[in-house]
């Protein structure tokens, strides 16, 4: 049984891949479970491959540039495990992060996804937490969207920590085809159709550095930001209105069987 860790990478962030790999190697999992790491370059250059670890558990792929959401979604072609874990190229998992996520979802089939607390990893090596994290426990359907709207489009849990059932992720079409906020869009869609979980123990070190995409001027352009938020919200509300839920309700009429 397998967890597929999916990473989108572009040339500026490639130099951090060895640190991300080290954090994966420090994970432990129950007997019978393993992880595989799918690294998908957002483009086709010669700048990323030199940083890809020489590890049989790691596969590297390239494709047309389209942004991190498209890179992660195309990487799902190589994700054959029961679960998918997001790991950005410049971030690091904390010890035990995968095992904690796995334990929660294996114990409760009504949960479709899990997130956890994040610590900022600052350039000087120090770490800083976020105020206002929710209490550890289930995240009920619709609560992420509600708090996101109430707090100026800031989600109460961090999409960069997402651990999700692969079948649910593919049912929703993967990440949104947006130039940014594609991970928030997916989180809102998941929130619309399934319960989640928040773990209070930090599971991710979120690196702050000058070259990260969320620090670029385009990311905070008001017109584009408003458009991204509108599309993400519309998708979440449409999914909620369809009344489709994960897991499927008992007794619901089965749909057609696909070949």
mmCIF file of C-alpha atoms in Angstrom:
data_model
loop_
_atom_site.group_PDB
_atom_site.id
_atom_site.type_symbol
_atom_site.label_atom_id
_atom_site.label_comp_id
_atom_site.label_asym_id
_atom_site.label_seq_id
_atom_site.Cartn_x
_atom_site.Cartn_y
_atom_site.Cartn_z
ATOM 1 C CA UNK A 1 0.000 0.000 0.000
ATOM 2 C CA UNK A 2 1.334 3.342 -1.027
ATOM 3 C CA UNK A 3 1.296 7.095 -0.454
ATOM 4 C CA UNK A 4 2.267 9.114 -3.515
ATOM 5 C CA UNK A 5 3.963 12.394 -2.688
ATOM 6 C CA UNK A 6 3.470 14.921 -5.501
ATOM 7 C CA UNK A 7 5.795 17.871 -6.060
ATOM 8 C CA UNK A 8 5.624 20.563 -8.731
ATOM 9 C CA UNK A 9 8.972 22.228 -9.348
ATOM 10 C CA UNK A 10 10.451 24.935 -11.549
ATOM 11 C CA UNK A 11 14.081 25.909 -11.998
ATOM 12 C CA UNK A 12 14.375 28.516 -9.182
ATOM 13 C CA UNK A 13 13.090 26.099 -6.528
ATOM 14 C CA UNK A 14 14.942 22.989 -7.749
ATOM 15 C CA UNK A 15 17.906 23.571 -5.421
ATOM 16 C CA UNK A 16 15.681 22.814 -2.434
ATOM 17 C CA UNK A 17 14.735 19.318 -3.631
ATOM 18 C CA UNK A 18 17.522 17.555 -1.680
ATOM 19 C CA UNK A 19 16.196 19.019 1.569
ATOM 20 C CA UNK A 20 12.655 17.934 0.725
ATOM 21 C CA UNK A 21 13.999 14.459 -0.032
ATOM 22 C CA UNK A 22 15.810 14.314 3.301
ATOM 23 C CA UNK A 23 12.562 15.141 5.084
ATOM 24 C CA UNK A 24 10.860 12.282 3.240
ATOM 25 C CA UNK A 25 13.599 9.857 4.163
ATOM 26 C CA UNK A 26 13.054 10.763 7.830
ATOM 27 C CA UNK A 27 9.405 9.635 7.682
ATOM 28 C CA UNK A 28 8.210 6.360 9.172
ATOM 29 C CA UNK A 29 5.119 4.399 8.163
ATOM 30 C CA UNK A 30 3.278 1.344 9.477
ATOM 31 C CA UNK A 31 4.228 -2.094 8.183
ATOM 32 C CA UNK A 32 2.914 -2.664 4.673
ATOM 33 C CA UNK A 33 2.986 1.019 3.722
ATOM 34 C CA UNK A 34 5.516 2.888 1.583
ATOM 35 C CA UNK A 35 5.901 6.251 -0.101
ATOM 36 C CA UNK A 36 6.820 7.137 -3.660
ATOM 37 C CA UNK A 37 7.780 10.645 -4.754
ATOM 38 C CA UNK A 38 6.635 12.024 -8.112
ATOM 39 C CA UNK A 39 8.498 15.196 -9.094
ATOM 40 C CA UNK A 40 6.927 17.064 -12.010
ATOM 41 C CA UNK A 41 8.802 19.941 -13.592
ATOM 42 C CA UNK A 42 6.604 22.792 -14.787
ATOM 43 C CA UNK A 43 8.422 22.980 -18.107
ATOM 44 C CA UNK A 44 11.252 21.239 -19.914
ATOM 45 C CA UNK A 45 14.634 22.624 -18.943
ATOM 46 C CA UNK A 46 18.040 21.235 -18.007
ATOM 47 C CA UNK A 47 17.983 23.049 -14.662
ATOM 48 C CA UNK A 48 15.954 20.703 -12.445
ATOM 49 C CA UNK A 49 17.219 17.191 -13.156
ATOM 50 C CA UNK A 50 20.634 17.721 -11.461
ATOM 51 C CA UNK A 51 18.837 18.225 -8.142
ATOM 52 C CA UNK A 52 16.581 15.147 -8.406
ATOM 53 C CA UNK A 53 17.714 12.606 -5.789
ATOM 54 C CA UNK A 54 19.144 9.286 -6.940
ATOM 55 C CA UNK A 55 16.532 7.151 -5.211
ATOM 56 C CA UNK A 56 14.488 4.282 -6.668
ATOM 57 C CA UNK A 57 11.436 5.678 -4.869
ATOM 58 C CA UNK A 58 11.661 8.945 -6.830
ATOM 59 C CA UNK A 59 10.458 9.549 -10.400
ATOM 60 C CA UNK A 60 11.034 12.719 -12.400
ATOM 61 C CA UNK A 61 8.850 14.002 -15.231
ATOM 62 C CA UNK A 62 8.663 17.106 -17.396
ATOM 63 C CA UNK A 63 5.915 18.794 -19.395
ATOM 64 C CA UNK A 64 4.687 21.977 -20.966
ATOM 65 C CA UNK A 65 4.745 24.919 -18.527
ATOM 66 C CA UNK A 66 1.352 25.829 -17.136
ATOM 67 C CA UNK A 67 1.827 26.572 -13.468
ATOM 68 C CA UNK A 68 2.001 24.409 -10.344
ATOM 69 C CA UNK A 69 -1.628 23.287 -10.469
ATOM 70 C CA UNK A 70 -1.262 21.829 -13.934
ATOM 71 C CA UNK A 71 2.080 20.259 -13.041
ATOM 72 C CA UNK A 72 0.593 18.537 -9.989
ATOM 73 C CA UNK A 73 -2.475 17.378 -11.878
ATOM 74 C CA UNK A 74 -0.474 15.838 -14.735
ATOM 75 C CA UNK A 75 1.701 14.156 -12.106
ATOM 76 C CA UNK A 76 -1.384 12.189 -11.028
ATOM 77 C CA UNK A 77 -0.792 10.012 -14.096
ATOM 78 C CA UNK A 78 2.036 8.483 -12.052
ATOM 79 C CA UNK A 79 0.210 8.372 -8.692
ATOM 80 C CA UNK A 80 -0.907 4.814 -8.058
ATOM 81 C CA UNK A 81 -1.272 4.834 -4.295
ATOM 82 C CA UNK A 82 -4.350 5.035 -2.106
ATOM 83 C CA UNK A 83 -3.365 8.502 -0.926
ATOM 84 C CA UNK A 84 -1.706 11.607 -2.343
ATOM 85 C CA UNK A 85 0.402 13.980 -0.241
ATOM 86 C CA UNK A 86 1.371 17.459 -1.439
ATOM 87 C CA UNK A 87 4.947 18.603 -0.875
ATOM 88 C CA UNK A 88 6.126 21.815 -2.509
ATOM 89 C CA UNK A 89 9.705 21.704 -3.752
ATOM 90 C CA UNK A 90 10.912 24.344 -1.304
ATOM 91 C CA UNK A 91 9.177 22.923 1.784
ATOM 92 C CA UNK A 92 10.031 20.151 4.244
ATOM 93 C CA UNK A 93 7.933 17.627 6.124
ATOM 94 C CA UNK A 94 8.436 17.235 9.856
ATOM 95 C CA UNK A 95 9.188 13.763 11.237
ATOM 96 C CA UNK A 96 6.038 11.660 11.513
ATOM 97 C CA UNK A 97 3.901 13.867 9.271
ATOM 98 C CA UNK A 98 2.962 11.105 6.820
ATOM 99 C CA UNK A 99 2.191 8.613 9.584
ATOM 100 C CA UNK A 100 -0.086 11.078 11.382
ATOM 101 C CA UNK A 101 -2.041 11.882 8.210
ATOM 102 C CA UNK A 102 -2.356 8.216 7.307
ATOM 103 C CA UNK A 103 -3.536 7.167 10.762
ATOM 104 C CA UNK A 104 -6.356 9.716 10.749
ATOM 105 C CA UNK A 105 -7.802 8.746 7.364
ATOM 106 C CA UNK A 106 -7.327 5.019 7.853
ATOM 107 C CA UNK A 107 -9.275 5.251 11.120
ATOM 108 C CA UNK A 108 -12.269 7.141 9.707
ATOM 109 C CA UNK A 109 -13.625 6.465 6.224
ATOM 110 C CA UNK A 110 -15.909 9.510 6.430
ATOM 111 C CA UNK A 111 -12.849 11.783 6.192
ATOM 112 C CA UNK A 112 -11.688 12.596 2.671
ATOM 113 C CA UNK A 113 -8.626 14.689 3.445
ATOM 114 C CA UNK A 114 -6.336 15.943 6.172
ATOM 115 C CA UNK A 115 -4.242 19.044 6.854
ATOM 116 C CA UNK A 116 -1.946 20.072 9.671
ATOM 117 C CA UNK A 117 -0.260 22.993 11.365
ATOM 118 C CA UNK A 118 2.471 24.847 9.450
ATOM 119 C CA UNK A 119 5.586 26.598 10.662
ATOM 120 C CA UNK A 120 7.255 29.256 8.530
ATOM 121 C CA UNK A 121 10.913 28.451 7.870
ATOM 122 C CA UNK A 122 12.623 31.841 7.716
ATOM 123 C CA UNK A 123 15.852 32.623 5.827
ATOM 124 C CA UNK A 124 17.878 32.718 9.061
ATOM 125 C CA UNK A 125 16.740 29.175 9.934
ATOM 126 C CA UNK A 126 14.297 30.229 12.631
ATOM 127 C CA UNK A 127 10.649 29.134 12.627
ATOM 128 C CA UNK A 128 7.414 30.970 13.291
ATOM 129 C CA UNK A 129 3.857 29.729 13.715
ATOM 130 C CA UNK A 130 0.540 31.182 12.622
ATOM 131 C CA UNK A 131 -2.016 32.617 15.044
ATOM 132 C CA UNK A 132 -5.560 31.339 14.924
ATOM 133 C CA UNK A 133 -5.066 27.697 13.979
ATOM 134 C CA UNK A 134 -8.212 25.633 14.599
ATOM 135 C CA UNK A 135 -8.372 23.017 17.318
ATOM 136 C CA UNK A 136 -7.283 19.522 16.379
ATOM 137 C CA UNK A 137 -10.160 17.479 15.079
ATOM 138 C CA UNK A 138 -12.614 17.111 12.204
ATOM 139 C CA UNK A 139 -13.210 19.956 9.760
ATOM 140 C CA UNK A 140 -16.887 19.843 8.884
ATOM 141 C CA UNK A 141 -18.139 20.388 5.343
ATOM 142 C CA UNK A 142 -18.509 24.038 4.396
ATOM 143 C CA UNK A 143 -16.514 25.367 7.330
ATOM 144 C CA UNK A 144 -13.386 26.133 5.297
ATOM 145 C CA UNK A 145 -15.353 28.181 2.761
ATOM 146 C CA UNK A 146 -17.172 30.060 5.491
ATOM 147 C CA UNK A 147 -14.019 31.020 7.386
ATOM 148 C CA UNK A 148 -12.187 31.786 4.134
ATOM 149 C CA UNK A 149 -14.888 34.332 3.280
ATOM 150 C CA UNK A 150 -14.947 35.792 6.790
ATOM 151 C CA UNK A 151 -11.165 36.228 6.937
ATOM 152 C CA UNK A 152 -10.420 38.041 3.688
ATOM 153 C CA UNK A 153 -9.876 34.915 1.554
ATOM 154 C CA UNK A 154 -7.490 33.326 4.051
ATOM 155 C CA UNK A 155 -8.211 29.652 4.653
ATOM 156 C CA UNK A 156 -8.203 28.360 8.238
ATOM 157 C CA UNK A 157 -6.022 25.388 7.217
ATOM 158 C CA UNK A 158 -3.067 25.389 4.826
ATOM 159 C CA UNK A 159 -3.511 23.703 1.412
ATOM 160 C CA UNK A 160 0.249 23.059 1.158
ATOM 161 C CA UNK A 161 -0.197 20.394 3.869
ATOM 162 C CA UNK A 162 -2.910 18.450 2.035
ATOM 163 C CA UNK A 163 -3.134 14.665 2.380
ATOM 164 C CA UNK A 164 -6.063 13.293 0.370
ATOM 165 C CA UNK A 165 -7.650 10.114 -0.873
ATOM 166 C CA UNK A 166 -6.559 9.673 -4.470
ATOM 167 C CA UNK A 167 -9.998 8.638 -5.750
ATOM 168 C CA UNK A 168 -11.561 11.781 -4.265
ATOM 169 C CA UNK A 169 -8.805 13.972 -5.690
ATOM 170 C CA UNK A 170 -9.253 12.577 -9.198
ATOM 171 C CA UNK A 171 -13.051 12.811 -8.938
ATOM 172 C CA UNK A 172 -12.648 16.562 -8.414
ATOM 173 C CA UNK A 173 -10.279 16.901 -11.369
ATOM 174 C CA UNK A 174 -7.137 17.621 -9.376
ATOM 175 C CA UNK A 175 -5.927 21.161 -8.867
ATOM 176 C CA UNK A 176 -7.648 24.143 -10.443
ATOM 177 C CA UNK A 177 -6.340 25.555 -13.710
ATOM 178 C CA UNK A 178 -5.509 28.929 -12.173
ATOM 179 C CA UNK A 179 -2.239 30.909 -12.342
ATOM 180 C CA UNK A 180 -2.128 30.837 -8.520
ATOM 181 C CA UNK A 181 -4.373 29.823 -5.601
ATOM 182 C CA UNK A 182 -4.934 26.515 -7.396
ATOM 183 C CA UNK A 183 -4.335 24.675 -4.119
ATOM 184 C CA UNK A 184 -6.834 26.846 -2.245
ATOM 185 C CA UNK A 185 -9.364 26.152 -5.003
ATOM 186 C CA UNK A 186 -8.896 22.422 -4.519
ATOM 187 C CA UNK A 187 -9.166 22.760 -0.742
ATOM 188 C CA UNK A 188 -12.481 24.618 -1.091
ATOM 189 C CA UNK A 189 -13.782 21.932 -3.460
ATOM 190 C CA UNK A 190 -12.821 19.193 -1.015
ATOM 191 C CA UNK A 191 -14.491 21.134 1.793
ATOM 192 C CA UNK A 192 -17.680 21.312 -0.282
ATOM 193 C CA UNK A 193 -18.031 17.550 -0.640
ATOM 194 C CA UNK A 194 -16.271 15.896 2.300
ATOM 195 C CA UNK A 195 -15.225 16.200 5.915
ATOM 196 C CA UNK A 196 -11.564 16.780 6.632
ATOM 197 C CA UNK A 197 -9.206 16.762 9.589
ATOM 198 C CA UNK A 198 -6.740 19.191 11.136
ATOM 199 C CA UNK A 199 -3.730 17.970 13.122
ATOM 200 C CA UNK A 200 -2.369 20.503 15.597
ATOM 201 C CA UNK A 201 1.170 19.081 15.572
ATOM 202 C CA UNK A 202 3.279 20.862 12.934
ATOM 203 C CA UNK A 203 3.700 18.724 9.839
ATOM 204 C CA UNK A 204 5.275 21.162 7.393
ATOM 205 C CA UNK A 205 8.065 23.718 7.342
ATOM 206 C CA UNK A 206 6.990 26.351 4.835
ATOM 207 C CA UNK A 207 10.074 28.046 3.460
ATOM 208 C CA UNK A 208 10.112 31.816 3.070
ATOM 209 C CA UNK A 209 12.567 33.005 0.408
ATOM 210 C CA UNK A 210 12.851 35.749 -2.187
ATOM 211 C CA UNK A 211 12.151 33.577 -5.208
ATOM 212 C CA UNK A 212 8.955 31.857 -4.099
ATOM 213 C CA UNK A 213 5.983 32.316 -6.409
ATOM 214 C CA UNK A 214 3.641 33.638 -3.713
ATOM 215 C CA UNK A 215 6.056 36.512 -3.118
ATOM 216 C CA UNK A 216 5.903 37.827 -6.686
ATOM 217 C CA UNK A 217 3.991 40.979 -7.615
ATOM 218 C CA UNK A 218 1.676 39.089 -9.972
ATOM 219 C CA UNK A 219 0.406 36.995 -7.090
ATOM 220 C CA UNK A 220 -1.086 40.002 -5.311
ATOM 221 C CA UNK A 221 -2.378 41.872 -8.370
ATOM 222 C CA UNK A 222 -5.873 42.918 -7.173
ATOM 223 C CA UNK A 223 -7.729 42.234 -10.425
ATOM 224 C CA UNK A 224 -6.268 38.780 -10.905
ATOM 225 C CA UNK A 225 -6.653 37.924 -7.233
ATOM 226 C CA UNK A 226 -10.338 38.859 -7.274
ATOM 227 C CA UNK A 227 -10.871 36.730 -10.369
ATOM 228 C CA UNK A 228 -9.095 33.720 -8.820
ATOM 229 C CA UNK A 229 -11.128 33.976 -5.645
ATOM 230 C CA UNK A 230 -14.392 34.306 -7.574
ATOM 231 C CA UNK A 231 -13.740 31.192 -9.643
ATOM 232 C CA UNK A 232 -12.650 29.139 -6.624
ATOM 233 C CA UNK A 233 -15.709 30.186 -4.627
ATOM 234 C CA UNK A 234 -18.093 29.526 -7.515
ATOM 235 C CA UNK A 235 -16.743 26.018 -7.949
ATOM 236 C CA UNK A 236 -17.098 25.230 -4.259
ATOM 237 C CA UNK A 237 -20.657 26.546 -4.087
ATOM 238 C CA UNK A 238 -21.677 24.673 -7.236
ATOM 239 C CA UNK A 239 -20.328 21.423 -5.810
ATOM 240 C CA UNK A 240 -22.180 22.001 -2.549
ATOM 241 C CA UNK A 241 -25.425 22.728 -4.427
ATOM 242 C CA UNK A 242 -25.123 19.442 -6.343
ATOM 243 C CA UNK A 243 -25.413 17.653 -2.987
ATOM 244 C CA UNK A 244 -22.777 15.076 -3.965
ATOM 245 C CA UNK A 245 -20.831 13.920 -0.960
ATOM 246 C CA UNK A 246 -17.883 11.720 -0.061
ATOM 247 C CA UNK A 247 -18.322 8.979 0.897
ATOM 248 C CA UNK A 248 -21.377 8.229 -1.215
ATOM 249 C CA UNK A 249 -24.560 7.990 0.815
ATOM 250 C CA UNK A 250 -25.808 4.502 1.536
ATOM 251 C CA UNK A 251 -28.783 3.486 -0.567
ATOM 252 C CA UNK A 252 -28.140 5.955 -3.380
ATOM 253 C CA UNK A 253 -28.966 4.571 -6.802
ATOM 254 C CA UNK A 254 -25.821 3.402 -8.529
ATOM 255 C CA UNK A 255 -24.696 5.145 -11.691
ATOM 256 C CA UNK A 256 -23.720 3.460 -14.946
ATOM 257 C CA UNK A 257 -20.785 1.087 -14.882
ATOM 258 C CA UNK A 258 -17.883 2.332 -16.966
ATOM 259 C CA UNK A 259 -15.826 -0.075 -19.064
#
